[in-house]
Tab-separated table of C-alpha atoms in Angstrom:
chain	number	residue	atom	x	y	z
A	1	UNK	CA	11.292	26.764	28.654
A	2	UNK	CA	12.686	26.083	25.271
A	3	UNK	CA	10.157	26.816	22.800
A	4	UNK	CA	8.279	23.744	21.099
A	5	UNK	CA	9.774	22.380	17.725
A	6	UNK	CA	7.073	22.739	14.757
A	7	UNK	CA	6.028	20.277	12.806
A	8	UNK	CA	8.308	21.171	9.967
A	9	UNK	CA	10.950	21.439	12.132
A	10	UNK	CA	13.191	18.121	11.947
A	11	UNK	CA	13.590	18.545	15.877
A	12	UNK	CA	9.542	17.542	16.066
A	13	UNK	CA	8.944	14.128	16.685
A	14	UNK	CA	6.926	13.822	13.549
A	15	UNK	CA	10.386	13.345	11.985
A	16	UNK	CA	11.750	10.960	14.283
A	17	UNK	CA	11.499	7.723	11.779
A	18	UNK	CA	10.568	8.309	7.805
A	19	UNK	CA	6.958	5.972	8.200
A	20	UNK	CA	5.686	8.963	10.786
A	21	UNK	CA	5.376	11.531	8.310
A	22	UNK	CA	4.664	9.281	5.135
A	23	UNK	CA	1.721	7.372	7.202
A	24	UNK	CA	0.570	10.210	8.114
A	25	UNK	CA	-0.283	11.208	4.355
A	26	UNK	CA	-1.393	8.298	3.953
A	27	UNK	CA	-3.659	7.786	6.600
A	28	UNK	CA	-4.861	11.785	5.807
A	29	UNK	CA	-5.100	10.764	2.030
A	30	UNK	CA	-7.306	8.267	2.162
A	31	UNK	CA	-10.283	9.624	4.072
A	32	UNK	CA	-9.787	13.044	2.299
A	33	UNK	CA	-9.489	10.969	-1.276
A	34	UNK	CA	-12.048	9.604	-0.771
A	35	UNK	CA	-14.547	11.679	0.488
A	36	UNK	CA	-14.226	13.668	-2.567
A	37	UNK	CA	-14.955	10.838	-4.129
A	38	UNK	CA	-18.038	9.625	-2.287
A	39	UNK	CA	-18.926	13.429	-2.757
A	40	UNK	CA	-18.891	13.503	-6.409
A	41	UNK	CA	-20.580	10.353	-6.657
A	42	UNK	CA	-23.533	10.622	-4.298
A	43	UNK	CA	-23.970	14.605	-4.417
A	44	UNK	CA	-21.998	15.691	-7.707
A	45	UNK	CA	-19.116	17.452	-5.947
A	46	UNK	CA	-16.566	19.133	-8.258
A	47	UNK	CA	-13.329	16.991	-8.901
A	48	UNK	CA	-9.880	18.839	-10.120
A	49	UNK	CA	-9.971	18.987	-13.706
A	50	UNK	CA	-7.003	16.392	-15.188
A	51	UNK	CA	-6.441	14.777	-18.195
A	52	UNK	CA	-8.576	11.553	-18.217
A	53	UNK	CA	-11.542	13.335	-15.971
A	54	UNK	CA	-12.557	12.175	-12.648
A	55	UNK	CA	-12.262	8.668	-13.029
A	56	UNK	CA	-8.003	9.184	-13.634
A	57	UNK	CA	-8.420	11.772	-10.996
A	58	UNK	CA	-9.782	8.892	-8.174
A	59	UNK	CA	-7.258	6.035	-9.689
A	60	UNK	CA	-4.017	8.508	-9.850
A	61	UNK	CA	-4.817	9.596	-6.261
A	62	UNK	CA	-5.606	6.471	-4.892
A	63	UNK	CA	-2.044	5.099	-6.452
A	64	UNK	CA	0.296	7.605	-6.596
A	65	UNK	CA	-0.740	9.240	-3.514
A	66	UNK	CA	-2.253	7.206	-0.944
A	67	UNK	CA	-0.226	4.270	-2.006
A	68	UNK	CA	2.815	5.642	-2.789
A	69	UNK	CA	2.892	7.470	0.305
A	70	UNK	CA	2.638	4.070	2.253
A	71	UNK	CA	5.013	2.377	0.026
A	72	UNK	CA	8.143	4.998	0.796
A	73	UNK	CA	6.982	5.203	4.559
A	74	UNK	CA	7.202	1.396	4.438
A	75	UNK	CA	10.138	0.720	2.186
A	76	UNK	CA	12.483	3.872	4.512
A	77	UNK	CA	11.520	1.582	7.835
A	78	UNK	CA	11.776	-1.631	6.438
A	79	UNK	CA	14.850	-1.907	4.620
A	80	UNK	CA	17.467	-0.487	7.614
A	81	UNK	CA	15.599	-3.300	9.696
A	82	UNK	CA	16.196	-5.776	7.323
A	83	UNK	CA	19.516	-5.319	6.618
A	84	UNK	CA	20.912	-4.347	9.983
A	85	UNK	CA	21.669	-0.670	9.305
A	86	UNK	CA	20.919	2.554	10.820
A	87	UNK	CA	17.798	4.692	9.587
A	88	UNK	CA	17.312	7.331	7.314
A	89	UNK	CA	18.446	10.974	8.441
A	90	UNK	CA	15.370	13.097	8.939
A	91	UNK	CA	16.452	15.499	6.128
A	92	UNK	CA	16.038	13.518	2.561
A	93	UNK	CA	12.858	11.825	4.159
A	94	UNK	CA	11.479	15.205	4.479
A	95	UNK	CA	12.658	16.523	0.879
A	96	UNK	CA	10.797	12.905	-0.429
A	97	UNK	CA	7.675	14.681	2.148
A	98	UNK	CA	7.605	17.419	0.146
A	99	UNK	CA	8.054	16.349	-3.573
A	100	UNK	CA	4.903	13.995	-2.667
A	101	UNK	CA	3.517	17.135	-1.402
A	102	UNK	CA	4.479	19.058	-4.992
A	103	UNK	CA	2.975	16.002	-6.930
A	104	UNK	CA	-0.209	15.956	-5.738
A	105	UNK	CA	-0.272	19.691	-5.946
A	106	UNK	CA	0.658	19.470	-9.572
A	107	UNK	CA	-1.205	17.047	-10.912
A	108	UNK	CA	-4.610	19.007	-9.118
A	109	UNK	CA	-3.968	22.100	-11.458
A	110	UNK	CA	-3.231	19.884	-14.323
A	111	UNK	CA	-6.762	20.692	-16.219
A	112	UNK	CA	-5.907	24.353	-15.820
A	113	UNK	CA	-1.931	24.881	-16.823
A	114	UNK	CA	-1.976	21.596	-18.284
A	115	UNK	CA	1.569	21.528	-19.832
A	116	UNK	CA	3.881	23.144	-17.295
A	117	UNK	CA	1.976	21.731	-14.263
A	118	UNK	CA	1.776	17.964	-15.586
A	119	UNK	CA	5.559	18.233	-16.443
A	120	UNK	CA	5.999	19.344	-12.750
A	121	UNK	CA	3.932	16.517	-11.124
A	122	UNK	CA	5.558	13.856	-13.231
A	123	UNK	CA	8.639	15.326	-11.837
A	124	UNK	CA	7.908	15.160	-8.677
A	125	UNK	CA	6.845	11.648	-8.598
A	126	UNK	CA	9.919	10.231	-10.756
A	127	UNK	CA	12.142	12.661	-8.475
A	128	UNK	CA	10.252	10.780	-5.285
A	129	UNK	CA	11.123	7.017	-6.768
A	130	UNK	CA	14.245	8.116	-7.985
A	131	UNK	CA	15.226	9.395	-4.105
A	132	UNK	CA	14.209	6.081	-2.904
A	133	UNK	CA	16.305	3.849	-5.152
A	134	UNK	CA	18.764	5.789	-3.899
A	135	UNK	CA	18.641	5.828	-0.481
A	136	UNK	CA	17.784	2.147	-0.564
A	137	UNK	CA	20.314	0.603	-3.184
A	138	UNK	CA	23.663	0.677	-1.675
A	139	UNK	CA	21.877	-0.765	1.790
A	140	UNK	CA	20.109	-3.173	-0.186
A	141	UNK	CA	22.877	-4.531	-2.468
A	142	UNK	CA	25.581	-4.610	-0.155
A	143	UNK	CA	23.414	-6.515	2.311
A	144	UNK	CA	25.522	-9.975	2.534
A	145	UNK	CA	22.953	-12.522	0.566
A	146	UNK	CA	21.151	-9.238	-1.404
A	147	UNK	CA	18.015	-10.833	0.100
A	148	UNK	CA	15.945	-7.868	-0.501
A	149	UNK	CA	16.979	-6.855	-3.793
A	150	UNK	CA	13.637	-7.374	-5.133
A	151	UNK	CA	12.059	-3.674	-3.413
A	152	UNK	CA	14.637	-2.290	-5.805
A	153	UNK	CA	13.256	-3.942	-9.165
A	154	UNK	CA	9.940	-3.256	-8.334
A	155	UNK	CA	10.434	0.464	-7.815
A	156	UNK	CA	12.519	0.488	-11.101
A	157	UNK	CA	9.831	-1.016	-12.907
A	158	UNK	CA	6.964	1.279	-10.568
A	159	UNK	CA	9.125	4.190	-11.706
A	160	UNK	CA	9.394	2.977	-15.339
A	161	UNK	CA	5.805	2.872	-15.585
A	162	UNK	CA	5.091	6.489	-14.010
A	163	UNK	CA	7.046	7.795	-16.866
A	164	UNK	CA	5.277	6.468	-19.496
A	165	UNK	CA	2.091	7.412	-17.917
A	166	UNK	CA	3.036	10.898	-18.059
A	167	UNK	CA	4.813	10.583	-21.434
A	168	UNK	CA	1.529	9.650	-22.693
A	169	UNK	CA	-0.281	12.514	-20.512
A	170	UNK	CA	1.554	14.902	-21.568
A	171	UNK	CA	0.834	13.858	-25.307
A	172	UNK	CA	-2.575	14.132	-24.556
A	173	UNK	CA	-3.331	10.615	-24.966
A	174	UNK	CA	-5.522	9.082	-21.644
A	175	UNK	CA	-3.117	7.424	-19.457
A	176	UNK	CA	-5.565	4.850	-18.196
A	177	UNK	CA	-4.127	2.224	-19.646
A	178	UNK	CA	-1.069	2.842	-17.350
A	179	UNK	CA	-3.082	2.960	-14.179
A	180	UNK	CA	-3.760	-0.560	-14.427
A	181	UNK	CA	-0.278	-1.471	-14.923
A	182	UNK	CA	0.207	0.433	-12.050
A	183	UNK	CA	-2.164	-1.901	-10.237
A	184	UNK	CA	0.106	-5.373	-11.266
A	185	UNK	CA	3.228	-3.569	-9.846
A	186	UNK	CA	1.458	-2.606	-6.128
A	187	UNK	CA	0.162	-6.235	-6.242
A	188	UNK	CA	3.681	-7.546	-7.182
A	189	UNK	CA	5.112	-5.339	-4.714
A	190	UNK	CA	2.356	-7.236	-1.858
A	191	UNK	CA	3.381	-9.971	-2.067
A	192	UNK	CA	7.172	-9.210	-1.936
A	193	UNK	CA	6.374	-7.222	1.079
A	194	UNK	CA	3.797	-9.607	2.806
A	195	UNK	CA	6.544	-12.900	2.662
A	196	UNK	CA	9.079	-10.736	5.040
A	197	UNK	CA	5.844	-9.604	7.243
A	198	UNK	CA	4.324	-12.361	7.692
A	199	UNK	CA	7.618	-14.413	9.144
A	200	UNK	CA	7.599	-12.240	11.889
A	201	UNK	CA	3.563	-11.985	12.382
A	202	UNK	CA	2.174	-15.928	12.164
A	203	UNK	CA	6.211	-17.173	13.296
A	204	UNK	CA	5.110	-14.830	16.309
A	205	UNK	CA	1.435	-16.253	16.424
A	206	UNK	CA	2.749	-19.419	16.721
A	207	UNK	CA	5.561	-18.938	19.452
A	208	UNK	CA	2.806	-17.186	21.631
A	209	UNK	CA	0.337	-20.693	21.431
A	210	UNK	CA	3.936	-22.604	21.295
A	211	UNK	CA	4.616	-21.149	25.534
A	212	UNK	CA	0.955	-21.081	26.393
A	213	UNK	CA	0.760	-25.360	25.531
A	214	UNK	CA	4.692	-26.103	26.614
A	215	UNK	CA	5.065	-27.730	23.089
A	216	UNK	CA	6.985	-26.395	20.219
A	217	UNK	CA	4.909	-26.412	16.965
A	218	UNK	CA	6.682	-25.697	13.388
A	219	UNK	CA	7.456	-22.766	12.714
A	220	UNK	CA	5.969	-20.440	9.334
A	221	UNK	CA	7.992	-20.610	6.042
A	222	UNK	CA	6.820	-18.124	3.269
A	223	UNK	CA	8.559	-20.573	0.550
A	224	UNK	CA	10.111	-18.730	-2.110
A	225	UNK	CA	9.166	-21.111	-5.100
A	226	UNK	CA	5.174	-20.165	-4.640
A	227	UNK	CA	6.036	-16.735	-4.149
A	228	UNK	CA	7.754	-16.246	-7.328
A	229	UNK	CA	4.992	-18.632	-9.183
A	230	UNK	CA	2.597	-15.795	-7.747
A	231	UNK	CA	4.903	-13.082	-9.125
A	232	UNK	CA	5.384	-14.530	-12.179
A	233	UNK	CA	1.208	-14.914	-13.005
A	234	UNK	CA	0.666	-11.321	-11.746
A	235	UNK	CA	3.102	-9.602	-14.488
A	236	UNK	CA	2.369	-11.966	-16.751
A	237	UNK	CA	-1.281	-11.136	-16.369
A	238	UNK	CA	-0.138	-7.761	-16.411
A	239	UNK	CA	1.144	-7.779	-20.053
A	240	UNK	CA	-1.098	-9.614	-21.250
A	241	UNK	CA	-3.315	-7.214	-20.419
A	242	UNK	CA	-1.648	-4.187	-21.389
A	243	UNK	CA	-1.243	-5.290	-24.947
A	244	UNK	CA	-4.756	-6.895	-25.786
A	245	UNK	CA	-7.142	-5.696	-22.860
A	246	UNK	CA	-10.445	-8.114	-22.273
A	247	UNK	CA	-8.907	-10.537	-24.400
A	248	UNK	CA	-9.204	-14.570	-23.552
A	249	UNK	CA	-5.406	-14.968	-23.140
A	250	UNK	CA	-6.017	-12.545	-20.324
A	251	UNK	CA	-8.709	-14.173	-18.370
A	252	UNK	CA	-6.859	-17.173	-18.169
A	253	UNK	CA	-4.042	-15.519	-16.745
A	254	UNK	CA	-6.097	-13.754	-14.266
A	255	UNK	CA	-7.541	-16.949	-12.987
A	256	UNK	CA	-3.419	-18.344	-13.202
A	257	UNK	CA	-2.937	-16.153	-10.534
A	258	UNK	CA	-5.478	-16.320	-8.791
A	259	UNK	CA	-4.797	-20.205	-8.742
A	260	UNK	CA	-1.185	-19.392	-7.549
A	261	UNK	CA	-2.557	-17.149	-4.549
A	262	UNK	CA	-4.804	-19.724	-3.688
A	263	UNK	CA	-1.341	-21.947	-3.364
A	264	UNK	CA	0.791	-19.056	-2.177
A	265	UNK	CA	-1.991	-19.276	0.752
A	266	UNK	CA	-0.945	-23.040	1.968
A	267	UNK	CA	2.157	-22.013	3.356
A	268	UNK	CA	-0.026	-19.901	5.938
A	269	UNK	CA	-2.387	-22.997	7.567
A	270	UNK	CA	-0.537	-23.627	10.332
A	271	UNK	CA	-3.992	-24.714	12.301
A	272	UNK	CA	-4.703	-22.430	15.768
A	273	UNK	CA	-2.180	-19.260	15.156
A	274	UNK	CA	-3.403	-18.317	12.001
A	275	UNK	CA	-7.311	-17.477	13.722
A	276	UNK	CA	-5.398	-14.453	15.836
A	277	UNK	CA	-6.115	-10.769	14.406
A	278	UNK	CA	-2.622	-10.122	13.081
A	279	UNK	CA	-2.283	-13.054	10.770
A	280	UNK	CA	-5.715	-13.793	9.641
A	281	UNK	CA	-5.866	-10.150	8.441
A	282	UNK	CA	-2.745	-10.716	6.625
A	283	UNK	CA	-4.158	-13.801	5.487
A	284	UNK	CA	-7.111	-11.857	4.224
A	285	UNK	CA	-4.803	-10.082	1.798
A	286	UNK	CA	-3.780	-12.772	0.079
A	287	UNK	CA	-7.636	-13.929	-0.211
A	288	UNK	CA	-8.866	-10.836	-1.698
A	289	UNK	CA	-6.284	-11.004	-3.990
A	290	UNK	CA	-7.481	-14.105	-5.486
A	291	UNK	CA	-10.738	-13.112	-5.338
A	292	UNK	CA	-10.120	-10.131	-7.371
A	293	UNK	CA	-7.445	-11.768	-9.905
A	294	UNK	CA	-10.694	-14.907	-9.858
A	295	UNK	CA	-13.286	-12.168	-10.607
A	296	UNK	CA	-11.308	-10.465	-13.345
A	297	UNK	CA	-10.961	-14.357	-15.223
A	298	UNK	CA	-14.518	-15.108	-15.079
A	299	UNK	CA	-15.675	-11.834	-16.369
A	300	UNK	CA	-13.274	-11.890	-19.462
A	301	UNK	CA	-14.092	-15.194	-20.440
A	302	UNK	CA	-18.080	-14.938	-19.727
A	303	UNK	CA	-18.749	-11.854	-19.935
A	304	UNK	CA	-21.307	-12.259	-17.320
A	305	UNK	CA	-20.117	-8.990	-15.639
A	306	UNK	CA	-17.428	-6.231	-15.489
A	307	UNK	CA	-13.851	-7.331	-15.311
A	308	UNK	CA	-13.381	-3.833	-12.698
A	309	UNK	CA	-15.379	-5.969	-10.503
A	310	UNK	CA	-12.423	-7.950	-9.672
A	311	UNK	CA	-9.881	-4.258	-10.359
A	312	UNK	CA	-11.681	-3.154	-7.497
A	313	UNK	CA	-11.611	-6.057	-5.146
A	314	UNK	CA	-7.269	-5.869	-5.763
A	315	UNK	CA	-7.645	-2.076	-5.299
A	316	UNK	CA	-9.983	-0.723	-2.269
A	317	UNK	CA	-9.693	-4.434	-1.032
A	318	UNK	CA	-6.279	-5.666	-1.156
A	319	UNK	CA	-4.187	-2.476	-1.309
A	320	UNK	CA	-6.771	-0.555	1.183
A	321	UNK	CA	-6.388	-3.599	3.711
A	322	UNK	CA	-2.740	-4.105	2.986
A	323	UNK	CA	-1.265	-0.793	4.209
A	324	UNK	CA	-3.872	-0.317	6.657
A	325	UNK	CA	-2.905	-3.241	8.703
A	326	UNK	CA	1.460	-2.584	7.761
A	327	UNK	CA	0.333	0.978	9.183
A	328	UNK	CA	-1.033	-0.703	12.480
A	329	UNK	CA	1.941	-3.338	12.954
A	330	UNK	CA	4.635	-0.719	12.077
A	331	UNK	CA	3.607	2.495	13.244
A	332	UNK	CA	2.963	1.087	16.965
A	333	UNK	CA	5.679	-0.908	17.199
A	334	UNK	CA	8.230	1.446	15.822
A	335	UNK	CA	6.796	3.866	18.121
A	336	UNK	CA	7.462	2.039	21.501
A	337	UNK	CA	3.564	0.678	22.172
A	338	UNK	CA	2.235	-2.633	21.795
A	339	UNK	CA	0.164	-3.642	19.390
A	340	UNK	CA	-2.365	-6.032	20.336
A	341	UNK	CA	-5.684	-5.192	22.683
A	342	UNK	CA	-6.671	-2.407	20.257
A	343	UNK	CA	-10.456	-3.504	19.753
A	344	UNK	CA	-10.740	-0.607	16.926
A	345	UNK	CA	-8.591	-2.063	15.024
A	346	UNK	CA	-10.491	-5.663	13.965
A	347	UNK	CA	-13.401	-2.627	13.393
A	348	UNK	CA	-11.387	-0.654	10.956
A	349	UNK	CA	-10.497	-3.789	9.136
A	350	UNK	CA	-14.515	-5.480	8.873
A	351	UNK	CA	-15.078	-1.503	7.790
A	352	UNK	CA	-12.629	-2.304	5.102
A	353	UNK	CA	-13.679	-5.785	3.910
A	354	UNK	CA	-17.260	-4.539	3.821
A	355	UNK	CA	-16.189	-1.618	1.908
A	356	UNK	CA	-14.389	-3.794	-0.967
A	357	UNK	CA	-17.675	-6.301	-1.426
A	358	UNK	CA	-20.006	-2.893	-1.747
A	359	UNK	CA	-17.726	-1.730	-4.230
A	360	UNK	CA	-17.823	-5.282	-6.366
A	361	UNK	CA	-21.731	-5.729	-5.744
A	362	UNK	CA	-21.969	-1.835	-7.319
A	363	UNK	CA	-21.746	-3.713	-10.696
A	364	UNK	CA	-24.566	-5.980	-10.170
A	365	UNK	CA	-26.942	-3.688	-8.063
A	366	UNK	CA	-27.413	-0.102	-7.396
A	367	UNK	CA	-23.997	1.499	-8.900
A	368	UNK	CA	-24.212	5.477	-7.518
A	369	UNK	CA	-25.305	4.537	-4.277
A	370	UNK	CA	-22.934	1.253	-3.765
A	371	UNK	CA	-20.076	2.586	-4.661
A	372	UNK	CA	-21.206	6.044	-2.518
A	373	UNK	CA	-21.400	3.812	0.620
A	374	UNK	CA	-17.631	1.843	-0.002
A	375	UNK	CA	-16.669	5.168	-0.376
A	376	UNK	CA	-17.642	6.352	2.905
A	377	UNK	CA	-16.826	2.853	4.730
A	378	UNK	CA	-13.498	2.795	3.255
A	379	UNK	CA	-13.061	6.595	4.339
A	380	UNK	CA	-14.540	5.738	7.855
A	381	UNK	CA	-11.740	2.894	8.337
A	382	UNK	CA	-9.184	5.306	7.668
A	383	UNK	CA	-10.658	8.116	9.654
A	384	UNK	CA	-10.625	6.001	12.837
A	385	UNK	CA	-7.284	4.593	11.977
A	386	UNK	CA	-6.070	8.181	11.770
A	387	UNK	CA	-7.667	9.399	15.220
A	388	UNK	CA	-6.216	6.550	17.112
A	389	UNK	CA	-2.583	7.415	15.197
A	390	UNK	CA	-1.876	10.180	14.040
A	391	UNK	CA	-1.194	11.272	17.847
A	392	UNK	CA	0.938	8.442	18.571
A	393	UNK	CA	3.316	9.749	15.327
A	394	UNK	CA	3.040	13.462	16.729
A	395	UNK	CA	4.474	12.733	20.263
A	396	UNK	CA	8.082	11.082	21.157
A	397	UNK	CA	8.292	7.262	21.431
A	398	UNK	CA	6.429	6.113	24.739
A	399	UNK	CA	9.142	4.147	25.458
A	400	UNK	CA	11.621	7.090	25.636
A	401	UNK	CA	13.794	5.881	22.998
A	402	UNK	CA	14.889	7.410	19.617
A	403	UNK	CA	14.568	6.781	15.974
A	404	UNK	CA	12.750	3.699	14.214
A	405	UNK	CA	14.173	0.724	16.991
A	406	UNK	CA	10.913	-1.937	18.122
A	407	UNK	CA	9.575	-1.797	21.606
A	408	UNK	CA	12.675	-1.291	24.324
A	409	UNK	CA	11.655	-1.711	28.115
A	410	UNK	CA	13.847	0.061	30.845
């Protein structure tokens, strides 16, 4: 017998399609994130030492590993499928694995070698982003009607705003500040990512109630006009933000957007199909974004509360539900299996959405202990997502075929 490929190996069928290993870091980074998180909330665990302290430690993490590990899994599937090529080759997807690797390595011995090692992380991550944009550009740009072009701007401008995070790290200046940038860009980057979704979720939804009545009903459109009006609040809000912080002009521009999510969400009532598990999760996005871009507006211009009421709601909420349900739709489908009939799925998901409203009620009730508990649902959700998937990205496709292709039947 020929012996068994390891997992480093690109012969092992970790590598056979560039989400596999990326969701896998995700998926592995979020419980283990976050239980050091819960850890040092509820029992006073020991964080890494960065510049910032804990609190950039959790919010770098959460974005620029968790996330960004999600993103490049996402963007490395999605694009070839969008624009009719083949799929990555197994060998850059697995230098990207490893400068993710080197970045989070980094930046965790950043408190002790600060210079060198913060130099090496930013690096790492600029060297990651940079590798994507360049796998993706020619694919995306010579696509016929450069429909897609927008992944590209927003990982310019996600890139552009990594640097100056570390330009002002490494300057010794906090780079909070650029964390919630970071924050506008992911959200941005939702929504670009949730209109080419959700065509083939709800359009599916529909199609499925469509046979089952013998009538055909109208099909989805994610219509570009609100989409960009949602776009355009988010950065604006974004800016604003960035250069006066907690100022008025700010809180109306948070509750702008969440005004234009609120519309962006009309194009998805299309009546009995949107109540299925697929598309009213998606849906759900879209919701807590509001919410959280709603929350952020009425605590700048009351006062009544803290504005990271709402930063939280966009963060363990939106972003945390977000890639856990992309995970779910992509990795079983690009893996040969259907999707549907998974009851712990709907689970992981209510684990998630209970998680986010713990973590907003933590500023009006018991902080340590509420935010302790999101923690620990929000880790749970993950940790059951992983046991049901990490497997399924370990072995070959069930369907016996090859690389990143949807469900083929014999």
């Amino acid at each position: 017998m020929a012996p068994r490929p390891t997992p480093w190996s690109l012969a092992h069928p970790l590598w056979l399609c560039p989400f596999r290993p990326f969701f896998a870091l995700a998926m592995l980074s979020a419980w283990l994130l976050m239980g050091l998180w819960g850890g040092f909330l509820l029992l006073g665990w020991p964080l890494p030492v960065v510049p910032g302290g804990p609190f950039v430690w959790h919010a770098h993490e959460l974005l620029l590993g968790f996330v960004l590990a999600a993103l490049a899994g996402f963007v490395l599937t999605a694009v070839p499928e969008f624009t009719g090529t083949p799929p990555f080759a197994a060998g850059p997807v697995r230098q990207l694995v490893l400068l993710w690797l080197l970045g989070r390595l980094a930046f965790w011995f950043s408190g002790w070698w600060s210079g060198p090692a913060l130099a090496l992380s930013a690096l790492a991550h600029l060297g990651l982003l940079a590798g994507l944009m360049a796998l993706l550009a020619p694919r995306l740009w010579r696509d016929p009607d450069r429909r897609h072009l927008s992944f590209l701007w927003t990982l310019l401008a996600l890139a552009a705003v990594v640097a100056a995070l570390y330009f002002d790290a490494l300057r010794g200046i906090s780079p909070a500040r650029w964390l919630h940038v970071l924050v506008g860009v992911f959200m941005a980057l939702v929504v670009v990512a949730m209109s080419r979704i959700s065509m083939s979720i709800v359009n599916a939804s529909i199609d499925e109630l469509a046979a089952r009545q013998g009538e055909e009903l109208a099909p989805y459109l994610a219509r570009p006009p609100r989409r960009k009006l949602a776009l355009l609040t988010i950065g604006l809000f974004m800016l604003a933000e960035f250069w006066q912080a907690g100022g008025p002009v700010s809180g109306w521009l948070a509750l702008a957007a969440a005004c234009a999510l609120l519309n962006l969400l009309n194009d998805w009532h299309v009546g009995r199909p949107l109540l299925r598990r697929w598309p009213l999760m998606l849906y759900a996005v879209y919701l807590l974004m509001a919410g959280g871009y709603a929350l952020i507006g009425v605590a700048v211009l009351t006062g009544a509360f803290s504005p990271n009421a709402g930063l939280h709601l966009l963060t363990t909420g939106v972003l945390g539900l977000s890639i856990y349900v992309v995970i779910c739709i992509a990795g079983y489908t690009h893996s040969g299996l259907e999707k549907g009939a998974r009851p712990w799925v709907p689970l992981g998901a209510l684990l998630l959405g209970a998680s986010a409203l713990l973590r907003v009620g933590a500023y009006a009730g018991q902080a340590p202990a509420m935010m302790g508990a999101a923690a620990l649902l929000w880790g749970a959700a993950f940790l059951l997502q992983s046991a049901h998937m990490l497997p399924v990205f370990w072995r070959p496709r069930a369907d016996g075929a090859s690389g990143c292709a949807g469900i083929t039947t014999s």
